[in-house]
PDB file of C-alpha atoms in Angstrom:
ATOM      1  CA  UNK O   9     -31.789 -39.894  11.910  1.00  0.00           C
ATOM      2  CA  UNK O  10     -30.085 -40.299   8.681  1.00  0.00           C
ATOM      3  CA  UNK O  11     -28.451 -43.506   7.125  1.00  0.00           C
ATOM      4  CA  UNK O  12     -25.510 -44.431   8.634  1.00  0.00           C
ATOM      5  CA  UNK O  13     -22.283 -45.896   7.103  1.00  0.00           C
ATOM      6  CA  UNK O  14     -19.961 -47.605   9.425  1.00  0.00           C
ATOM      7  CA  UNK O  15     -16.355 -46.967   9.476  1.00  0.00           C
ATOM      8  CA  UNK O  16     -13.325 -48.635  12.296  1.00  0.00           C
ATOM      9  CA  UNK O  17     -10.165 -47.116  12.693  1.00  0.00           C
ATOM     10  CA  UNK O  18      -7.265 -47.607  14.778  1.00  0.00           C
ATOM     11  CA  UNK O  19      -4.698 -44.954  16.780  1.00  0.00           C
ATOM     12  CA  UNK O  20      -4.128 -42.517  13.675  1.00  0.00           C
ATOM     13  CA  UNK O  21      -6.095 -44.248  11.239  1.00  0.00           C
ATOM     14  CA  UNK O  22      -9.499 -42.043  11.804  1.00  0.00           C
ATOM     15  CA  UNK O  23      -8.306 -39.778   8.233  1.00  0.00           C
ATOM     16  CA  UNK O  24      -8.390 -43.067   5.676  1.00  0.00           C
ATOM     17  CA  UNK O  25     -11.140 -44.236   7.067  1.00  0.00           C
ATOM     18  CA  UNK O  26     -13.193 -41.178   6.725  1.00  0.00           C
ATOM     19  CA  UNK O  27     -11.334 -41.122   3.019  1.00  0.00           C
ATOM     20  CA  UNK O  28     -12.718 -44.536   2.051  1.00  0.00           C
ATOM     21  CA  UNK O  29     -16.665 -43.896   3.026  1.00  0.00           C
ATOM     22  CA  UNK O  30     -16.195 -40.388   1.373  1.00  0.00           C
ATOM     23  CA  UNK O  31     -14.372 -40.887  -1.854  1.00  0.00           C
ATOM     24  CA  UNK O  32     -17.447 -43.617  -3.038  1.00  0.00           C
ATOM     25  CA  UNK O  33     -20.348 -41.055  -2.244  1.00  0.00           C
ATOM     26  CA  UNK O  34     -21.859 -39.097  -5.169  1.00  0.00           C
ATOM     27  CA  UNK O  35     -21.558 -35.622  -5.619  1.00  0.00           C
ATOM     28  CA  UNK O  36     -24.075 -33.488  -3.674  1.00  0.00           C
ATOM     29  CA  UNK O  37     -24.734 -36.388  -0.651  1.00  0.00           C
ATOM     30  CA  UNK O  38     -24.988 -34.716   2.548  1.00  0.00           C
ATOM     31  CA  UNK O  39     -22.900 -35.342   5.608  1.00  0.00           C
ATOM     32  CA  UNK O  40     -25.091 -34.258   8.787  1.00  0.00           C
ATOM     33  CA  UNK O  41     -22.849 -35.816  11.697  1.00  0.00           C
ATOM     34  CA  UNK O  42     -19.935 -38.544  12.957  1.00  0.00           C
ATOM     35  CA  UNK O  43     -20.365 -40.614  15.317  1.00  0.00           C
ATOM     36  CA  UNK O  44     -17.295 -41.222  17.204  1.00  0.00           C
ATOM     37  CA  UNK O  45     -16.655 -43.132  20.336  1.00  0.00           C
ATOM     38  CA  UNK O  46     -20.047 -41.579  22.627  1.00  0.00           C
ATOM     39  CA  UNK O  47     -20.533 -38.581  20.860  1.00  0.00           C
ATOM     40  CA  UNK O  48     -22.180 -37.243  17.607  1.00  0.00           C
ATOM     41  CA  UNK O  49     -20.573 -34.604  15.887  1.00  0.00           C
ATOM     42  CA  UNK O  50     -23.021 -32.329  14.249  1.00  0.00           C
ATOM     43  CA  UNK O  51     -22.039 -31.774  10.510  1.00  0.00           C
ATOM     44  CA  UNK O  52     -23.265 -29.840   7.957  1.00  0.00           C
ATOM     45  CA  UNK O  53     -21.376 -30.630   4.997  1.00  0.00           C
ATOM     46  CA  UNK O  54     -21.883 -31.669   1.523  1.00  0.00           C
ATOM     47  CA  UNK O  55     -20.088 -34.237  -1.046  1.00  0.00           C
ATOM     48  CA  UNK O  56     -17.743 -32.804  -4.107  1.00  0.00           C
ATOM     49  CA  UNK O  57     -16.323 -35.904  -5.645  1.00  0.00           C
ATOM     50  CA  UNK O  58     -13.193 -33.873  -6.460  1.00  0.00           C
ATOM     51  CA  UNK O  59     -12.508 -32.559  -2.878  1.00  0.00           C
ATOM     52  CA  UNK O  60     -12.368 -35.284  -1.158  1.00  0.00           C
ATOM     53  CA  UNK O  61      -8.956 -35.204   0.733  1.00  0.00           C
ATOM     54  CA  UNK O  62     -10.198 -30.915   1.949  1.00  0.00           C
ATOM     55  CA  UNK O  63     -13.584 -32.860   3.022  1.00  0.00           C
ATOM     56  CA  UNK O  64     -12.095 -35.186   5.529  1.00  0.00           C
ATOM     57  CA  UNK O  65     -10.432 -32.600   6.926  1.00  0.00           C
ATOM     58  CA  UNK O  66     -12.923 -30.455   7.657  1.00  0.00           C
ATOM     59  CA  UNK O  67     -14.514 -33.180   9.558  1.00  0.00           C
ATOM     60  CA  UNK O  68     -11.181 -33.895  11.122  1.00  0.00           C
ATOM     61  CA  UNK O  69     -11.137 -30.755  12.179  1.00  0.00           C
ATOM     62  CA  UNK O  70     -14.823 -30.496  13.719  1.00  0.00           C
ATOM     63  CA  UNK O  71     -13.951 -33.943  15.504  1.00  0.00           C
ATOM     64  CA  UNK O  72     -11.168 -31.811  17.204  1.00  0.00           C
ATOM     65  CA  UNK O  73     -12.917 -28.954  18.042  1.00  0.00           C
ATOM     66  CA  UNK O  74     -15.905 -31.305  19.717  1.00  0.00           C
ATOM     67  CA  UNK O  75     -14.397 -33.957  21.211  1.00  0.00           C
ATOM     68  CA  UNK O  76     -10.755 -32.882  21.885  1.00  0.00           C
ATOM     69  CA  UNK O  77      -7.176 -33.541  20.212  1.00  0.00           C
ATOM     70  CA  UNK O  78      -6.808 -36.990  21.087  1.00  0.00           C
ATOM     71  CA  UNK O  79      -9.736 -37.729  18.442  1.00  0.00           C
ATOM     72  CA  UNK O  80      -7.789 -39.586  15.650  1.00  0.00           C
ATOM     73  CA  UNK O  81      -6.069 -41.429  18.502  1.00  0.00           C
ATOM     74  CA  UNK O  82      -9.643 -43.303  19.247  1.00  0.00           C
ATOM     75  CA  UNK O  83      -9.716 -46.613  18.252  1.00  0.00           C
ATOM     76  CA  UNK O  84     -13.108 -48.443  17.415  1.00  0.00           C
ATOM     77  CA  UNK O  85     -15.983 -48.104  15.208  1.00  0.00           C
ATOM     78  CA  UNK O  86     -17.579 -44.778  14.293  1.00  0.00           C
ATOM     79  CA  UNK O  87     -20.365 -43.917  11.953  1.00  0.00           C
ATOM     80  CA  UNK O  88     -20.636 -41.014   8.938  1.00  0.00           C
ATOM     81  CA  UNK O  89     -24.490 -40.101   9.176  1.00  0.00           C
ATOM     82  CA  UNK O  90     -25.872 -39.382   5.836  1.00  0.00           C
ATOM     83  CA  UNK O  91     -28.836 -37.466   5.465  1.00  0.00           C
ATOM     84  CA  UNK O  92     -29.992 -33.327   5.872  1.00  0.00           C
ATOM     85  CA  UNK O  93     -28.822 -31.338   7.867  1.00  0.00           C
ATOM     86  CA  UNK O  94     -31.997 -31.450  10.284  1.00  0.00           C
ATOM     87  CA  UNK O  95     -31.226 -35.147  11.334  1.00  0.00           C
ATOM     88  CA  UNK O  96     -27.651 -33.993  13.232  1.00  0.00           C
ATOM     89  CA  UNK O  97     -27.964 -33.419  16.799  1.00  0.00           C
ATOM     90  CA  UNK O  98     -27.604 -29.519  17.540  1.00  0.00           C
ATOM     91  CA  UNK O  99     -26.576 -29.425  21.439  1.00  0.00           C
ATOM     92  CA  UNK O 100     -24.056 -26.401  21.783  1.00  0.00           C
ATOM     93  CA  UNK O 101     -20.589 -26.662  21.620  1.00  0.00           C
ATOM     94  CA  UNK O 102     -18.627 -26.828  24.473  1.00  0.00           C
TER      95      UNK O 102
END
């Protein structure tokens, strides 16, 4: 598995969070999965310093489609998982 970079977040709070592990991350880095409450979302998604904000979305909207809409109402710690695109667990969506 990939390094992984801790992020909390409260009810609501899931989209800064995401925001401030992304915005620091060089160009290029590659985002292979979340971790979020049980589950890993699978990720295949790469760092553009300038498209932040459109980056966190797309992983907002994966977290939706994976684990349901009440995703950014999950409160606790979660992990970003940095690494290729190998180390993300590939079980089929459901």
């Amino acid at each position: 598995m990939g390094q992984e970079i801790e992020l909390r977040a409260c009810c609501g709070k899931l989209r800064w969070a995401l925001l401030d592990v992304i915005e620091p991350l060089p160009g290029g880095t590659r985002i292979s999965g979340l971790r979020w409450g049980p589950e890993l979302v699978p990720l295949h998604l790469e760092t553009d310093s300038t498209a932040a904000p459109e980056l966190v979305q797309t992983i907002l909207d994966e977290a939706t489609r994976w684990l349901g809409s009440s995703t950014s109402c999950y409160t606790g710690r979660g992990a970003l998982v940095i690494g290729s695109d190998q180390d993300a667990d590939t079980r089929p969506r459901r």
